[in-house]
PDB file of C-alpha atoms in Angstrom:
ATOM      1  CA  MET A 294      90.512 139.363 137.910  1.00  0.00           C
ATOM      2  CA  LYS A 295      91.663 135.730 137.658  1.00  0.00           C
ATOM      3  CA  GLN A 296      88.336 134.560 139.099  1.00  0.00           C
ATOM      4  CA  LEU A 297      86.423 136.634 136.555  1.00  0.00           C
ATOM      5  CA  LEU A 298      88.495 135.236 133.685  1.00  0.00           C
ATOM      6  CA  LEU A 299      88.134 131.676 135.013  1.00  0.00           C
ATOM      7  CA  GLY A 300      84.382 132.194 135.439  1.00  0.00           C
ATOM      8  CA  PHE A 301      84.171 133.198 131.774  1.00  0.00           C
ATOM      9  CA  LEU A 302      86.436 130.485 130.313  1.00  0.00           C
ATOM     10  CA  LEU A 303      85.047 127.509 132.228  1.00  0.00           C
ATOM     11  CA  PRO A 304      81.572 127.631 130.591  1.00  0.00           C
ATOM     12  CA  LEU A 305      83.204 128.003 127.150  1.00  0.00           C
ATOM     13  CA  CYS A 306      85.199 124.822 127.734  1.00  0.00           C
ATOM     14  CA  SER A 307      82.028 122.892 128.490  1.00  0.00           C
ATOM     15  CA  LEU A 308      80.500 124.153 125.235  1.00  0.00           C
ATOM     16  CA  HIS A 309      83.508 122.842 123.327  1.00  0.00           C
ATOM     17  CA  ILE A 310      83.245 119.436 125.013  1.00  0.00           C
ATOM     18  CA  ASN A 311      79.526 119.173 124.185  1.00  0.00           C
ATOM     19  CA  ALA A 312      80.207 120.065 120.550  1.00  0.00           C
ATOM     20  CA  GLN A 313      82.408 116.969 120.195  1.00  0.00           C
ATOM     21  CA  THR A 314      79.574 114.446 120.606  1.00  0.00           C
ATOM     22  CA  ASP A 315      78.667 112.077 117.757  1.00  0.00           C
ATOM     23  CA  ASN A 316      76.101 113.043 115.155  1.00  0.00           C
ATOM     24  CA  PRO A 317      72.852 111.319 116.235  1.00  0.00           C
ATOM     25  CA  VAL A 318      71.584 111.031 112.634  1.00  0.00           C
ATOM     26  CA  TYR A 319      74.789 109.514 111.204  1.00  0.00           C
ATOM     27  CA  ASP A 320      74.017 106.150 109.630  1.00  0.00           C
ATOM     28  CA  LYS A 321      77.240 104.125 109.472  1.00  0.00           C
ATOM     29  CA  ALA A 322      75.682 101.288 107.470  1.00  0.00           C
ATOM     30  CA  MET A 323      74.435 103.750 104.837  1.00  0.00           C
ATOM     31  CA  ALA A 324      77.769 105.581 104.720  1.00  0.00           C
ATOM     32  CA  ASP A 325      79.600 102.271 104.286  1.00  0.00           C
ATOM     33  CA  SER A 326      77.238 101.132 101.514  1.00  0.00           C
ATOM     34  CA  LEU A 327      77.850 104.402  99.650  1.00  0.00           C
ATOM     35  CA  GLY A 328      81.633 104.275 100.002  1.00  0.00           C
ATOM     36  CA  GLY A 329      81.758 106.853 102.773  1.00  0.00           C
ATOM     37  CA  ASP A 330      84.425 107.191 105.414  1.00  0.00           C
ATOM     38  CA  ASP A 331      83.943 107.485 109.192  1.00  0.00           C
ATOM     39  CA  TYR A 332      82.441 110.950 108.649  1.00  0.00           C
ATOM     40  CA  GLY A 333      79.982 109.824 105.968  1.00  0.00           C
ATOM     41  CA  MET A 334      82.045 111.652 103.333  1.00  0.00           C
ATOM     42  CA  LYS A 335      83.952 110.594 100.223  1.00  0.00           C
ATOM     43  CA  PRO A 336      85.978 112.100  97.383  1.00  0.00           C
ATOM     44  CA  TYR A 337      84.419 113.370  94.182  1.00  0.00           C
ATOM     45  CA  VAL A 338      85.769 115.397  91.282  1.00  0.00           C
ATOM     46  CA  LEU A 339      84.328 118.833  90.539  1.00  0.00           C
ATOM     47  CA  VAL A 340      84.534 119.677  86.842  1.00  0.00           C
ATOM     48  CA  ILE A 341      84.218 123.214  85.566  1.00  0.00           C
ATOM     49  CA  LEU A 342      83.487 123.338  81.859  1.00  0.00           C
ATOM     50  CA  LYS A 343      84.694 126.467  80.135  1.00  0.00           C
ATOM     51  CA  THR A 344      84.727 127.724  76.583  1.00  0.00           C
ATOM     52  CA  GLY A 345      87.309 125.709  74.715  1.00  0.00           C
ATOM     53  CA  THR A 346      89.844 126.574  72.068  1.00  0.00           C
ATOM     54  CA  ALA A 347      87.994 124.983  69.125  1.00  0.00           C
ATOM     55  CA  LYS A 348      86.264 127.285  66.684  1.00  0.00           C
ATOM     56  CA  ILE A 349      83.449 125.371  64.991  1.00  0.00           C
ATOM     57  CA  ASP A 350      81.845 127.363  62.168  1.00  0.00           C
ATOM     58  CA  ASN A 351      79.869 124.487  60.668  1.00  0.00           C
ATOM     59  CA  ASN A 352      76.400 124.315  62.296  1.00  0.00           C
ATOM     60  CA  GLN A 353      75.994 120.606  61.540  1.00  0.00           C
ATOM     61  CA  VAL A 354      79.274 119.781  63.244  1.00  0.00           C
ATOM     62  CA  SER A 355      78.430 122.030  66.186  1.00  0.00           C
ATOM     63  CA  ASP A 356      74.959 120.490  66.556  1.00  0.00           C
ATOM     64  CA  SER A 357      76.440 117.002  66.394  1.00  0.00           C
ATOM     65  CA  LEU A 358      79.004 117.808  69.099  1.00  0.00           C
ATOM     66  CA  PHE A 359      76.366 119.244  71.417  1.00  0.00           C
ATOM     67  CA  LYS A 360      74.074 116.270  70.829  1.00  0.00           C
ATOM     68  CA  GLY A 361      77.031 114.041  71.666  1.00  0.00           C
ATOM     69  CA  HIS A 362      77.668 116.136  74.775  1.00  0.00           C
ATOM     70  CA  MET A 363      74.093 115.557  75.986  1.00  0.00           C
ATOM     71  CA  THR A 364      74.393 111.840  75.204  1.00  0.00           C
ATOM     72  CA  ALA A 365      77.626 111.686  77.213  1.00  0.00           C
ATOM     73  CA  ILE A 366      75.946 113.414  80.163  1.00  0.00           C
ATOM     74  CA  GLN A 367      73.160 110.837  80.063  1.00  0.00           C
ATOM     75  CA  LYS A 368      75.677 107.976  79.886  1.00  0.00           C
ATOM     76  CA  PHE A 369      77.656 109.362  82.827  1.00  0.00           C
ATOM     77  CA  ALA A 370      74.400 109.498  84.810  1.00  0.00           C
ATOM     78  CA  ASP A 371      73.250 106.033  83.710  1.00  0.00           C
ATOM     79  CA  ASP A 372      76.644 104.633  84.734  1.00  0.00           C
ATOM     80  CA  GLY A 373      76.349 106.254  88.172  1.00  0.00           C
ATOM     81  CA  LYS A 374      79.318 108.550  87.562  1.00  0.00           C
ATOM     82  CA  LEU A 375      77.482 111.877  87.332  1.00  0.00           C
ATOM     83  CA  ILE A 376      75.941 113.260  90.499  1.00  0.00           C
ATOM     84  CA  VAL A 377      74.917 116.689  89.265  1.00  0.00           C
ATOM     85  CA  SER A 378      75.513 118.936  86.280  1.00  0.00           C
ATOM     86  CA  GLY A 379      74.231 122.130  84.863  1.00  0.00           C
ATOM     87  CA  PRO A 380      75.040 125.211  82.842  1.00  0.00           C
ATOM     88  CA  LEU A 381      76.302 128.469  84.292  1.00  0.00           C
ATOM     89  CA  ARG A 382      75.064 131.871  83.290  1.00  0.00           C
ATOM     90  CA  LYS A 383      77.313 133.997  81.113  1.00  0.00           C
ATOM     91  CA  ASN A 384      80.304 135.205  83.126  1.00  0.00           C
ATOM     92  CA  GLU A 385      83.655 136.926  82.687  1.00  0.00           C
ATOM     93  CA  LYS A 386      85.619 133.681  83.183  1.00  0.00           C
ATOM     94  CA  ALA A 387      83.952 131.890  80.226  1.00  0.00           C
ATOM     95  CA  TYR A 388      82.780 129.153  82.586  1.00  0.00           C
ATOM     96  CA  ARG A 389      79.975 127.256  80.896  1.00  0.00           C
ATOM     97  CA  GLY A 390      78.877 124.558  83.343  1.00  0.00           C
ATOM     98  CA  ILE A 391      79.729 122.147  86.114  1.00  0.00           C
ATOM     99  CA  PHE A 392      79.754 118.425  86.803  1.00  0.00           C
ATOM    100  CA  ILE A 393      80.251 116.634  90.071  1.00  0.00           C
ATOM    101  CA  LEU A 394      81.584 113.208  89.166  1.00  0.00           C
ATOM    102  CA  ASP A 395      81.444 110.192  91.447  1.00  0.00           C
ATOM    103  CA  VAL A 396      85.060 109.219  90.834  1.00  0.00           C
ATOM    104  CA  LYS A 397      87.980 109.221  93.250  1.00  0.00           C
ATOM    105  CA  THR A 398      90.766 110.725  91.164  1.00  0.00           C
ATOM    106  CA  ILE A 399      91.420 113.487  88.673  1.00  0.00           C
ATOM    107  CA  GLU A 400      92.908 110.870  86.333  1.00  0.00           C
ATOM    108  CA  GLU A 401      89.725 108.779  86.407  1.00  0.00           C
ATOM    109  CA  ALA A 402      87.706 111.917  85.617  1.00  0.00           C
ATOM    110  CA  GLN A 403      90.007 112.816  82.711  1.00  0.00           C
ATOM    111  CA  VAL A 404      89.526 109.397  81.125  1.00  0.00           C
ATOM    112  CA  LEU A 405      85.755 109.582  81.568  1.00  0.00           C
ATOM    113  CA  LEU A 406      85.503 113.113  80.153  1.00  0.00           C
ATOM    114  CA  GLN A 407      87.388 112.213  76.975  1.00  0.00           C
ATOM    115  CA  SER A 408      84.304 110.196  75.948  1.00  0.00           C
ATOM    116  CA  ASP A 409      82.346 113.479  75.700  1.00  0.00           C
ATOM    117  CA  PRO A 410      82.771 114.572  72.058  1.00  0.00           C
ATOM    118  CA  ALA A 411      82.450 118.283  72.883  1.00  0.00           C
ATOM    119  CA  ILE A 412      85.272 118.016  75.423  1.00  0.00           C
ATOM    120  CA  TYR A 413      87.349 115.792  73.143  1.00  0.00           C
ATOM    121  CA  ALA A 414      86.945 118.299  70.270  1.00  0.00           C
ATOM    122  CA  LYS A 415      87.921 121.181  72.615  1.00  0.00           C
ATOM    123  CA  VAL A 416      84.541 122.931  72.341  1.00  0.00           C
ATOM    124  CA  PHE A 417      84.836 122.780  76.132  1.00  0.00           C
ATOM    125  CA  ASP A 418      87.999 122.820  78.173  1.00  0.00           C
ATOM    126  CA  VAL A 419      87.836 121.528  81.731  1.00  0.00           C
ATOM    127  CA  GLU A 420      89.248 122.448  85.106  1.00  0.00           C
ATOM    128  CA  LEU A 421      89.233 119.560  87.570  1.00  0.00           C
ATOM    129  CA  PHE A 422      89.317 119.725  91.366  1.00  0.00           C
ATOM    130  CA  GLN A 423      89.215 117.094  94.109  1.00  0.00           C
ATOM    131  CA  TRP A 424      86.114 117.671  96.214  1.00  0.00           C
ATOM    132  CA  TYR A 425      85.169 116.028  99.504  1.00  0.00           C
ATOM    133  CA  GLY A 426      81.432 115.759 100.086  1.00  0.00           C
ATOM    134  CA  SER A 427      78.647 113.698 101.582  1.00  0.00           C
ATOM    135  CA  ALA A 428      78.654 110.061 100.474  1.00  0.00           C
ATOM    136  CA  ALA A 429      74.848 110.364 100.353  1.00  0.00           C
ATOM    137  CA  LEU A 430      74.992 113.015  97.629  1.00  0.00           C
ATOM    138  CA  PRO A 431      73.853 110.520  94.935  1.00  0.00           C
ATOM    139  CA  LEU A 432      70.688 109.921  96.964  1.00  0.00           C
ATOM    140  CA  TYR A 433      69.697 113.598  96.997  1.00  0.00           C
ATOM    141  CA  LEU A 434      68.743 113.691  93.321  1.00  0.00           C
ATOM    142  CA  PRO A 435      67.410 110.263  92.329  1.00  0.00           C
ATOM    143  CA  ASN A 436      66.233 110.055  88.717  1.00  0.00           C
ATOM    144  CA  HIS A 437      67.493 113.581  88.061  1.00  0.00           C
ATOM    145  CA  TYR A 438      68.993 112.651  84.716  1.00  0.00           C
ATOM    146  CA  LYS A 439      66.159 111.142  82.770  1.00  0.00           C
ATOM    147  CA  ILE A 440      66.612 113.103  79.559  1.00  0.00           C
ATOM    148  CA  GLU A 441      63.791 112.508  77.143  1.00  0.00           C
ATOM    149  CA  LYS A 442      65.120 110.728  74.071  1.00  0.00           C
ATOM    150  CA  LYS A 443      62.907 112.784  71.735  1.00  0.00           C
ATOM    151  CA  LYS A 444      64.736 115.993  72.788  1.00  0.00           C
ATOM    152  CA  MET A 445      68.079 114.639  71.628  1.00  0.00           C
TER     153      MET A 445
END
């Protein structure tokens, strides 16, 4: 019985050892240039936008806040702070959208988000989470945020 068990476990150990080899496509120079660690990863902040506490009945004010929101998104992108964003479909949690911000701390994200007039006015509330992802994430979506000025 011991020989049978040993015959089964020995090949599994070799699989584990082989799984510990370095990633052949890891590019240390690229990871370093993008602020990545030894795994090619870095911290970001995930922002979940949800329906806020403000009740805006004036359409002009509401339109102005949403225009300001879109302008803030563009500025975040232009400044290299926004990696990805987008709205969420209607859901029971009143979640409205997400951002992944290229900032290291929740505090840095909070300061940045206060420049969005819709967040500042509490049209949106935010939930913030530390997120650890690929340092190359900004390279996945180059030129993603080129909002046409005529739409704003």
